[in-house]
Amino acid sequence: MAGCGSWVFFLTVCSASLFEASSDIKVTIPVGKFFTHELFRETFQNDFEPLGKVYGILYNDPIIFKCNKQNFPDLPEWLRFTQRNPYDNGFLYGTPMSPGKSIIENSEHKVLSSYTAENIYATNQRSYDTVRHLLIIKVVPDKILPYQVEVFIKLREIEKVLPSTVQDEIKQDLQKLWDTETLEMINITNALDRGGRVPLPLAGHFEGVYVKVGSEEYFSKCLLRVLTLENKKQCKEEAKIKVPGECHFCINPSNCITWCKTELFDLTKMKPKPPAPTMGSGILEAGEDFKPLESPPNRDYFPDYIVTVIVPLILAIILFLLLAYIMFGRREGIGKRNARTNQIQLYHHYTIHENTDELRTMAGNRGVPPPLSTLPMFNSRTGDRASPLQSDSIPLIMAQQDPYSDTLPRK
């Protein structure tokens, strides 16, 4: 029994090593066709625990995928990666638009193609183990489909559309809408990558996806309704689009398209790209000698002088005269102002000025007698001073003696 167990262990280790040695994945995709590669968590989970199935130990660990081009920090410009949650599968998706410039020589002929090696790293969040897979993508040239349609699906997210089963459902609906079976998936893009807003984290709110398909057959009548003036007017007014029954092919409500965001692309009518410029020898052709002008033409600077100097000066003078008139020409004068002022108010005003002048005079000479306004029982109107014993009134300002008057020098 012990020998049998050791043989089982040996065969398991050998099978695991062979599986890891053959973990490199090679795919070939044509230019202009949509590519999707799903990273299954179960596959990498078996790499973390190769003996788990033998001993009946199964784990459901969170796994985070990280992808990059070999010897480069990021993915190619046409390839994108998404994984919503560590417990979800990851997806590599994109559409290559050029076969590249690498030339691979064989003994018989040359094939223009591009090899892209992608590193896929899976990290186990429980044990922090890391597994590396290599994905080799070969992009070969192919014919670009002349007629393409891009639709917007509002009630979908990119992770829910990338599985092959969902792509087949959307493709079947679009085949009925286009009235053709020769339909190819060209691209699927997240609405957030096209400037869309992040939806609220509530039920019924989705990011939305753009799906582009193509065919060699011309557009159907239902698709041509997008180009009609009536449809454009309704979309501009944000009114509800009335889709006829023969153009409504939406079996699953989540796959229904938004008609106002549907675009048709006819590549047969597009202008061809201009030819590339021809490279010359780099030497100028022989010709006549350069003859510069003897003197520059005369120019009259007087209008510029008027605009930059005279006009601002005139405006400054006008503003100065207007300000002078407001400040001096509009004043009513002291006599006119006093005539319109109440006498009690004028007396109070003059009393304040007199007291102020008196206090300023005292500030220069501290040896003078105290002012009358500070004496007890002082009558501000008559100037008389009554004895405190003969008056029942209480002085408003009590006379106080400066405690520091004896220490200050006197004149």
Short mmCIF file of C-alpha atoms in Angstrom, two decimals:
data_model
loop_
_atom_site.label_atom_id
_atom_site.label_comp_id
_atom_site.label_asym_id
_atom_site.label_seq_id
_atom_site.Cartn_x
_atom_site.Cartn_y
_atom_site.Cartn_z
CA MET A 1 0.00 0.00 0.00
CA ALA A 2 2.84 2.33 0.82
CA GLY A 3 4.42 1.63 -2.57
CA CYS A 4 1.11 2.27 -4.33
CA GLY A 5 0.70 5.60 -2.52
CA SER A 6 4.19 6.70 -3.50
CA TRP A 7 3.47 5.87 -7.16
CA VAL A 8 0.27 7.92 -7.06
CA PHE A 9 2.16 10.83 -5.56
CA PHE A 10 4.87 10.51 -8.22
CA LEU A 11 2.38 10.44 -11.09
CA THR A 12 0.52 13.42 -9.67
CA VAL A 13 3.69 15.49 -9.43
CA CYS A 14 4.66 14.54 -12.97
CA SER A 15 1.24 15.46 -14.34
CA ALA A 16 1.33 18.76 -12.51
CA SER A 17 4.77 19.56 -13.88
CA LEU A 18 3.66 18.65 -17.41
CA PHE A 19 0.58 20.84 -17.04
CA GLU A 20 2.69 23.77 -15.90
CA ALA A 21 5.16 23.21 -18.72
CA SER A 22 2.30 23.36 -21.23
CA SER A 23 0.63 26.36 -19.59
CA ASP A 24 1.65 28.62 -22.49
CA ILE A 25 -1.44 29.48 -24.55
CA LYS A 26 -1.13 30.32 -28.25
CA VAL A 27 -3.95 31.99 -30.17
CA THR A 28 -4.24 33.46 -33.65
CA ILE A 29 -6.62 36.34 -34.35
CA PRO A 30 -7.25 38.36 -37.51
CA VAL A 31 -7.05 42.11 -37.75
CA GLY A 32 -10.31 43.91 -37.06
CA LYS A 33 -11.97 41.02 -35.20
CA PHE A 34 -12.89 41.06 -31.53
CA PHE A 35 -10.71 38.93 -29.25
CA THR A 36 -11.73 37.66 -25.81
CA HIS A 37 -9.80 35.43 -23.45
CA GLU A 38 -11.34 34.46 -20.13
CA LEU A 39 -9.07 33.73 -17.17
CA PHE A 40 -10.82 31.02 -15.15
CA ARG A 41 -10.18 30.99 -11.44
CA GLU A 42 -10.53 27.21 -11.29
CA THR A 43 -7.57 26.76 -13.64
CA PHE A 44 -5.26 28.85 -11.49
CA GLN A 45 -6.67 27.36 -8.30
CA ASN A 46 -5.51 23.93 -9.50
CA ASP A 47 -2.06 25.39 -10.11
CA PHE A 48 -1.91 26.64 -6.54
CA GLU A 49 -3.04 23.32 -5.07
CA PRO A 50 -2.15 20.56 -7.61
CA LEU A 51 -2.75 17.79 -5.04
CA GLY A 52 -6.04 19.20 -3.76
CA LYS A 53 -8.26 16.96 -5.88
CA VAL A 54 -6.25 13.87 -4.99
CA TYR A 55 -6.74 14.37 -1.27
CA GLY A 56 -10.21 15.90 -1.58
CA ILE A 57 -9.16 19.39 -0.42
CA LEU A 58 -10.94 22.10 -2.43
CA TYR A 59 -10.39 25.82 -1.89
CA ASN A 60 -12.26 28.87 -3.07
CA ASP A 61 -9.55 31.46 -2.58
CA PRO A 62 -9.76 35.06 -3.86
CA ILE A 63 -7.42 35.44 -6.83
CA ILE A 64 -6.20 38.70 -8.34
CA PHE A 65 -4.93 38.67 -11.95
CA LYS A 66 -2.29 41.04 -13.29
CA CYS A 67 -1.43 41.11 -16.99
CA ASN A 68 1.30 42.85 -18.95
CA LYS A 69 3.20 42.50 -22.17
CA GLN A 70 6.39 40.52 -21.84
CA ASN A 71 9.34 42.80 -21.00
CA PHE A 72 6.93 45.75 -20.81
CA PRO A 73 5.07 47.23 -17.83
CA ASP A 74 1.66 47.44 -19.51
CA LEU A 75 -0.58 45.79 -22.08
CA PRO A 76 -0.59 46.66 -25.80
CA GLU A 77 -2.68 49.66 -26.73
CA TRP A 78 -5.45 47.54 -28.28
CA LEU A 79 -5.74 45.03 -25.42
CA ARG A 80 -7.60 45.68 -22.16
CA PHE A 81 -8.11 43.69 -18.97
CA THR A 82 -10.93 43.72 -16.45
CA GLN A 83 -11.76 41.89 -13.23
CA ARG A 84 -14.51 43.27 -11.04
CA ASN A 85 -13.92 41.14 -7.92
CA PRO A 86 -11.21 38.71 -6.70
CA TYR A 87 -13.90 36.00 -6.73
CA ASP A 88 -14.73 36.66 -10.42
CA ASN A 89 -12.95 35.52 -13.56
CA GLY A 90 -10.77 37.96 -15.45
CA PHE A 91 -11.10 38.93 -19.12
CA LEU A 92 -8.57 40.03 -21.72
CA TYR A 93 -10.36 41.66 -24.64
CA GLY A 94 -9.72 44.02 -27.51
CA THR A 95 -9.56 44.45 -31.26
CA PRO A 96 -6.18 44.65 -33.05
CA MET A 97 -6.23 47.11 -35.93
CA SER A 98 -2.84 46.36 -37.50
CA PRO A 99 -0.80 43.17 -37.93
CA GLY A 100 2.38 44.85 -36.85
CA LYS A 101 5.74 45.24 -38.52
CA SER A 102 7.52 42.03 -37.51
CA ILE A 103 8.53 39.89 -40.49
CA ILE A 104 8.90 36.17 -39.82
CA GLU A 105 10.92 34.40 -42.51
CA ASN A 106 10.33 30.80 -43.51
CA SER A 107 12.19 28.72 -45.99
CA GLU A 108 9.47 29.16 -48.61
CA HIS A 109 7.79 32.55 -48.09
CA LYS A 110 7.42 35.54 -45.78
CA VAL A 111 4.35 36.12 -43.68
CA LEU A 112 3.56 39.55 -42.25
CA SER A 113 2.31 39.02 -38.72
CA SER A 114 2.82 40.08 -35.15
CA TYR A 115 3.54 37.95 -32.11
CA THR A 116 2.62 39.36 -28.73
CA ALA A 117 3.60 37.53 -25.57
CA GLU A 118 1.48 38.38 -22.53
CA ASN A 119 2.43 37.58 -18.96
CA ILE A 120 -0.49 36.61 -16.72
CA TYR A 121 0.17 36.58 -12.99
CA ALA A 122 -2.38 35.16 -10.53
CA THR A 123 -1.92 35.91 -6.82
CA ASN A 124 -3.68 33.85 -4.15
CA GLN A 125 -4.95 36.23 -1.46
CA ARG A 126 -5.02 33.43 1.14
CA SER A 127 -1.55 31.95 0.77
CA TYR A 128 0.01 34.76 -1.33
CA ASP A 129 1.24 32.22 -3.87
CA THR A 130 1.83 33.43 -7.42
CA VAL A 131 1.36 31.54 -10.69
CA ARG A 132 2.55 32.79 -14.07
CA HIS A 133 1.04 31.85 -17.43
CA LEU A 134 2.19 32.97 -20.86
CA LEU A 135 -0.32 33.92 -23.58
CA ILE A 136 1.10 34.20 -27.08
CA ILE A 137 -1.12 36.15 -29.49
CA LYS A 138 -0.48 36.08 -33.21
CA VAL A 139 -2.21 38.82 -35.20
CA VAL A 140 -2.59 38.08 -38.90
CA PRO A 141 -3.87 40.44 -41.62
CA ASP A 142 -7.45 40.14 -42.74
CA LYS A 143 -10.04 42.06 -44.71
CA ILE A 144 -11.83 44.87 -42.91
CA LEU A 145 -15.61 44.59 -43.09
CA PRO A 146 -16.98 47.52 -45.15
CA TYR A 147 -20.26 48.03 -43.26
CA GLN A 148 -20.21 48.44 -39.49
CA VAL A 149 -22.79 49.35 -36.84
CA GLU A 150 -22.16 50.47 -33.28
CA VAL A 151 -25.01 50.12 -30.75
CA PHE A 152 -25.28 51.09 -27.09
CA ILE A 153 -26.70 48.62 -24.56
CA LYS A 154 -27.73 50.54 -21.47
CA LEU A 155 -28.58 47.69 -19.10
CA ARG A 156 -25.27 45.82 -19.35
CA GLU A 157 -21.79 45.92 -17.86
CA ILE A 158 -18.57 44.90 -19.56
CA GLU A 159 -17.98 41.80 -17.38
CA LYS A 160 -21.48 40.50 -18.13
CA VAL A 161 -21.11 40.91 -21.91
CA LEU A 162 -17.67 39.37 -22.47
CA PRO A 163 -18.69 35.71 -21.87
CA SER A 164 -19.23 33.89 -25.17
CA THR A 165 -22.83 32.94 -24.34
CA VAL A 166 -23.89 36.57 -23.85
CA GLN A 167 -22.04 37.62 -26.99
CA ASP A 168 -23.97 35.00 -28.94
CA GLU A 169 -27.29 36.34 -27.59
CA ILE A 170 -26.44 39.92 -28.61
CA LYS A 171 -25.16 38.71 -31.97
CA GLN A 172 -28.39 36.82 -32.69
CA ASP A 173 -30.51 39.90 -31.94
CA LEU A 174 -28.34 42.05 -34.21
CA GLN A 175 -28.46 39.44 -36.97
CA LYS A 176 -32.25 39.69 -36.96
CA LEU A 177 -32.04 43.47 -36.92
CA TRP A 178 -29.56 43.48 -39.83
CA ASP A 179 -31.38 40.64 -41.61
CA THR A 180 -28.16 38.72 -42.28
CA GLU A 181 -26.32 35.72 -40.88
CA THR A 182 -22.83 36.89 -41.88
CA LEU A 183 -22.23 39.13 -38.91
CA GLU A 184 -18.93 39.47 -37.05
CA MET A 185 -18.22 41.00 -33.67
CA ILE A 186 -15.73 43.86 -34.07
CA ASN A 187 -15.42 45.52 -30.68
CA ILE A 188 -16.98 45.81 -27.22
CA THR A 189 -16.16 48.88 -25.16
CA ASN A 190 -17.10 49.94 -21.67
CA ALA A 191 -19.10 53.18 -21.57
CA LEU A 192 -16.73 54.53 -18.90
CA ASP A 193 -13.89 54.34 -21.42
CA ARG A 194 -15.95 56.54 -23.76
CA GLY A 195 -16.55 59.32 -21.22
CA GLY A 196 -19.61 57.87 -19.48
CA ARG A 197 -20.44 58.57 -15.85
CA VAL A 198 -19.99 56.12 -13.02
CA PRO A 199 -23.47 54.85 -12.08
CA LEU A 200 -24.89 54.93 -8.58
CA PRO A 201 -24.28 51.78 -6.52
CA LEU A 202 -27.96 50.91 -6.60
CA ALA A 203 -29.97 48.15 -8.20
CA GLY A 204 -31.03 48.95 -11.76
CA HIS A 205 -28.05 51.23 -12.50
CA PHE A 206 -25.48 49.94 -15.00
CA GLU A 207 -22.40 51.32 -16.72
CA GLY A 208 -23.50 50.42 -20.24
CA VAL A 209 -21.46 49.01 -23.13
CA TYR A 210 -20.87 49.87 -26.79
CA VAL A 211 -21.00 46.91 -29.18
CA LYS A 212 -19.73 47.21 -32.76
CA VAL A 213 -20.51 44.58 -35.39
CA GLY A 214 -19.72 44.40 -39.08
CA SER A 215 -20.78 42.63 -42.24
CA GLU A 216 -20.13 42.59 -45.97
CA GLU A 217 -23.84 43.12 -46.70
CA TYR A 218 -25.42 46.56 -46.82
CA PHE A 219 -27.53 47.89 -43.95
CA SER A 220 -31.11 46.74 -43.55
CA LYS A 221 -34.15 49.02 -43.64
CA CYS A 222 -34.40 48.99 -39.85
CA LEU A 223 -30.83 50.21 -39.49
CA LEU A 224 -31.31 52.89 -42.14
CA ARG A 225 -34.09 54.38 -39.99
CA VAL A 226 -31.29 55.81 -37.82
CA LEU A 227 -30.32 58.15 -40.67
CA THR A 228 -33.83 59.54 -41.19
CA LEU A 229 -34.64 63.13 -40.25
CA GLU A 230 -37.56 62.02 -38.11
CA ASN A 231 -35.33 59.83 -35.95
CA LYS A 232 -32.71 62.57 -35.59
CA LYS A 233 -35.40 65.09 -34.61
CA GLN A 234 -36.81 62.80 -31.93
CA CYS A 235 -33.33 62.14 -30.54
CA LYS A 236 -32.56 65.85 -30.47
CA GLU A 237 -35.76 66.58 -28.57
CA GLU A 238 -35.01 63.65 -26.24
CA ALA A 239 -38.38 62.16 -27.04
CA LYS A 240 -39.20 58.48 -26.79
CA ILE A 241 -38.29 56.73 -30.01
CA LYS A 242 -41.13 54.76 -31.54
CA VAL A 243 -39.56 51.58 -32.92
CA PRO A 244 -41.81 49.64 -35.30
CA GLY A 245 -42.61 46.05 -34.46
CA GLU A 246 -40.65 44.60 -37.37
CA CYS A 247 -37.48 46.32 -36.06
CA HIS A 248 -37.80 45.24 -32.44
CA PHE A 249 -35.64 42.14 -31.94
CA CYS A 250 -34.92 42.18 -28.22
CA ILE A 251 -35.56 38.79 -26.66
CA ASN A 252 -33.71 39.62 -23.45
CA PRO A 253 -34.62 43.10 -22.08
CA SER A 254 -31.04 43.52 -20.87
CA ASN A 255 -29.82 43.36 -24.49
CA CYS A 256 -32.10 46.10 -25.83
CA ILE A 257 -30.22 48.83 -27.69
CA THR A 258 -30.56 52.62 -27.48
CA TRP A 259 -31.60 53.88 -30.93
CA CYS A 260 -30.37 57.44 -30.40
CA LYS A 261 -26.81 56.19 -29.81
CA THR A 262 -26.73 53.87 -32.82
CA GLU A 263 -24.19 54.82 -35.50
CA LEU A 264 -23.65 53.43 -39.00
CA PHE A 265 -20.22 53.34 -40.63
CA ASP A 266 -19.89 52.88 -44.39
CA LEU A 267 -16.17 52.38 -45.00
CA THR A 268 -16.67 52.27 -48.77
CA LYS A 269 -17.49 56.00 -48.81
CA MET A 270 -14.62 57.10 -46.62
CA LYS A 271 -11.82 59.04 -48.24
CA PRO A 272 -8.66 57.02 -48.72
CA LYS A 273 -5.63 58.03 -46.75
CA PRO A 274 -3.20 60.32 -48.59
CA PRO A 275 -0.08 58.61 -49.84
CA ALA A 276 2.99 58.81 -47.71
CA PRO A 277 5.50 61.49 -48.69
CA THR A 278 8.41 60.34 -50.80
CA MET A 279 11.83 60.61 -49.27
CA GLY A 280 14.27 62.72 -51.23
CA SER A 281 18.04 62.69 -51.34
CA GLY A 282 18.33 65.49 -48.78
CA ILE A 283 20.21 67.79 -51.18
CA LEU A 284 18.63 70.98 -52.50
CA GLU A 285 18.24 71.27 -56.21
CA ALA A 286 20.33 73.81 -58.05
CA GLY A 287 18.63 77.13 -58.72
CA GLU A 288 19.03 80.90 -58.69
CA ASP A 289 20.75 82.69 -55.85
CA PHE A 290 18.64 84.24 -53.14
CA LYS A 291 18.15 87.98 -53.56
CA PRO A 292 17.04 89.68 -50.36
CA LEU A 293 15.18 93.02 -50.36
CA GLU A 294 17.31 96.11 -50.21
CA SER A 295 15.23 97.81 -47.49
CA PRO A 296 11.96 97.03 -45.78
CA PRO A 297 8.88 98.96 -46.97
CA ASN A 298 8.01 102.19 -45.19
CA ARG A 299 5.36 102.08 -42.54
CA ASP A 300 3.32 104.91 -41.03
CA TYR A 301 3.35 104.64 -37.23
CA PHE A 302 1.18 107.73 -36.61
CA PRO A 303 -2.13 105.78 -36.38
CA ASP A 304 -0.50 103.41 -33.88
CA TYR A 305 0.72 106.42 -31.88
CA ILE A 306 -2.78 107.90 -31.78
CA VAL A 307 -4.33 104.63 -30.63
CA THR A 308 -1.73 103.83 -27.96
CA VAL A 309 -0.96 107.35 -26.57
CA ILE A 310 -3.39 110.07 -27.60
CA VAL A 311 -6.64 108.18 -27.03
CA PRO A 312 -5.74 107.03 -23.48
CA LEU A 313 -4.51 110.55 -22.65
CA ILE A 314 -7.80 112.12 -23.77
CA LEU A 315 -9.76 109.61 -21.71
CA ALA A 316 -7.61 110.38 -18.65
CA ILE A 317 -8.22 114.12 -19.04
CA ILE A 318 -11.99 113.60 -19.35
CA LEU A 319 -12.05 111.46 -16.23
CA PHE A 320 -9.96 114.06 -14.36
CA LEU A 321 -12.33 116.90 -15.28
CA LEU A 322 -15.38 114.80 -14.34
CA LEU A 323 -13.87 113.92 -10.97
CA ALA A 324 -12.91 117.58 -10.32
CA TYR A 325 -16.43 118.74 -11.07
CA ILE A 326 -17.89 116.14 -8.71
CA MET A 327 -15.48 116.97 -5.89
CA PHE A 328 -15.48 120.79 -6.13
CA GLY A 329 -18.29 121.97 -8.40
CA ARG A 330 -21.04 120.07 -6.63
CA ARG A 331 -20.25 121.19 -3.05
CA GLU A 332 -22.98 123.22 -1.33
CA GLY A 333 -20.68 125.40 0.86
CA ILE A 334 -20.43 125.91 4.62
CA GLY A 335 -22.95 128.74 4.80
CA LYS A 336 -25.62 126.87 2.93
CA ARG A 337 -24.97 123.74 4.95
CA ASN A 338 -25.21 125.61 8.29
CA ALA A 339 -28.43 127.30 7.23
CA ARG A 340 -30.05 123.92 6.62
CA THR A 341 -28.79 122.44 9.91
CA ASN A 342 -30.61 122.54 13.24
CA GLN A 343 -29.14 125.07 15.73
CA ILE A 344 -28.95 122.58 18.58
CA GLN A 345 -27.02 120.22 16.34
CA LEU A 346 -24.68 123.04 15.29
CA TYR A 347 -24.10 124.05 18.92
CA HIS A 348 -23.33 120.47 19.84
CA HIS A 349 -20.94 120.22 16.91
CA TYR A 350 -19.10 123.43 17.81
CA THR A 351 -18.89 122.36 21.46
CA ILE A 352 -17.16 119.16 20.42
CA HIS A 353 -14.68 121.10 18.32
CA GLU A 354 -13.92 123.58 21.14
CA ASN A 355 -13.39 120.79 23.66
CA THR A 356 -11.13 119.02 21.21
CA ASP A 357 -9.02 122.16 20.69
CA GLU A 358 -8.83 122.69 24.46
CA LEU A 359 -7.64 119.12 25.06
CA ARG A 360 -5.01 119.46 22.35
CA THR A 361 -3.75 122.69 23.99
CA MET A 362 -3.53 120.99 27.37
CA ALA A 363 -1.56 118.12 25.87
CA GLY A 364 1.29 120.49 25.13
CA ASN A 365 1.42 122.02 28.63
CA ARG A 366 0.38 120.00 31.69
CA GLY A 367 0.74 122.93 34.12
CA VAL A 368 -2.39 124.79 33.01
CA PRO A 369 -5.52 124.69 35.19
CA PRO A 370 -8.00 121.91 34.40
CA PRO A 371 -10.59 122.71 31.73
CA LEU A 372 -13.96 124.03 32.69
CA SER A 373 -15.69 121.04 31.19
CA THR A 374 -14.04 118.76 33.76
CA LEU A 375 -14.86 120.86 36.84
CA PRO A 376 -17.69 119.68 39.14
CA MET A 377 -21.09 121.25 38.70
CA PHE A 378 -20.00 123.05 35.56
CA ASN A 379 -22.77 124.60 33.45
CA SER A 380 -21.79 124.24 29.84
CA ARG A 381 -24.23 126.94 28.69
CA THR A 382 -23.54 129.78 31.14
CA GLY A 383 -20.02 128.87 32.17
CA ASP A 384 -20.87 129.31 35.87
CA ARG A 385 -19.68 126.95 38.54
CA ALA A 386 -21.92 126.25 41.57
CA SER A 387 -20.85 124.84 44.90
CA PRO A 388 -21.58 121.15 45.38
CA LEU A 389 -23.29 121.96 48.71
CA GLN A 390 -25.80 124.32 47.09
CA SER A 391 -26.77 121.98 44.23
CA ASP A 392 -28.83 118.84 44.26
CA SER A 393 -27.54 117.72 40.88
CA ILE A 394 -24.84 115.11 40.41
CA PRO A 395 -21.90 116.13 38.24
CA LEU A 396 -21.66 114.29 34.99
CA ILE A 397 -17.87 114.38 34.97
CA MET A 398 -16.11 114.21 38.34
CA ALA A 399 -12.91 116.13 38.76
CA GLN A 400 -9.94 113.84 39.18
CA GLN A 401 -6.39 114.68 40.08
CA ASP A 402 -3.59 113.21 38.07
CA PRO A 403 -1.58 110.96 40.48
CA TYR A 404 1.52 111.45 38.36
CA SER A 405 1.33 115.24 38.13
CA ASP A 406 3.87 115.78 40.96
CA THR A 407 6.46 113.54 39.34
CA LEU A 408 6.35 115.28 35.96
CA PRO A 409 8.52 118.33 35.26
CA ARG A 410 6.64 121.61 35.17
CA LYS A 411 7.44 124.54 32.94
#
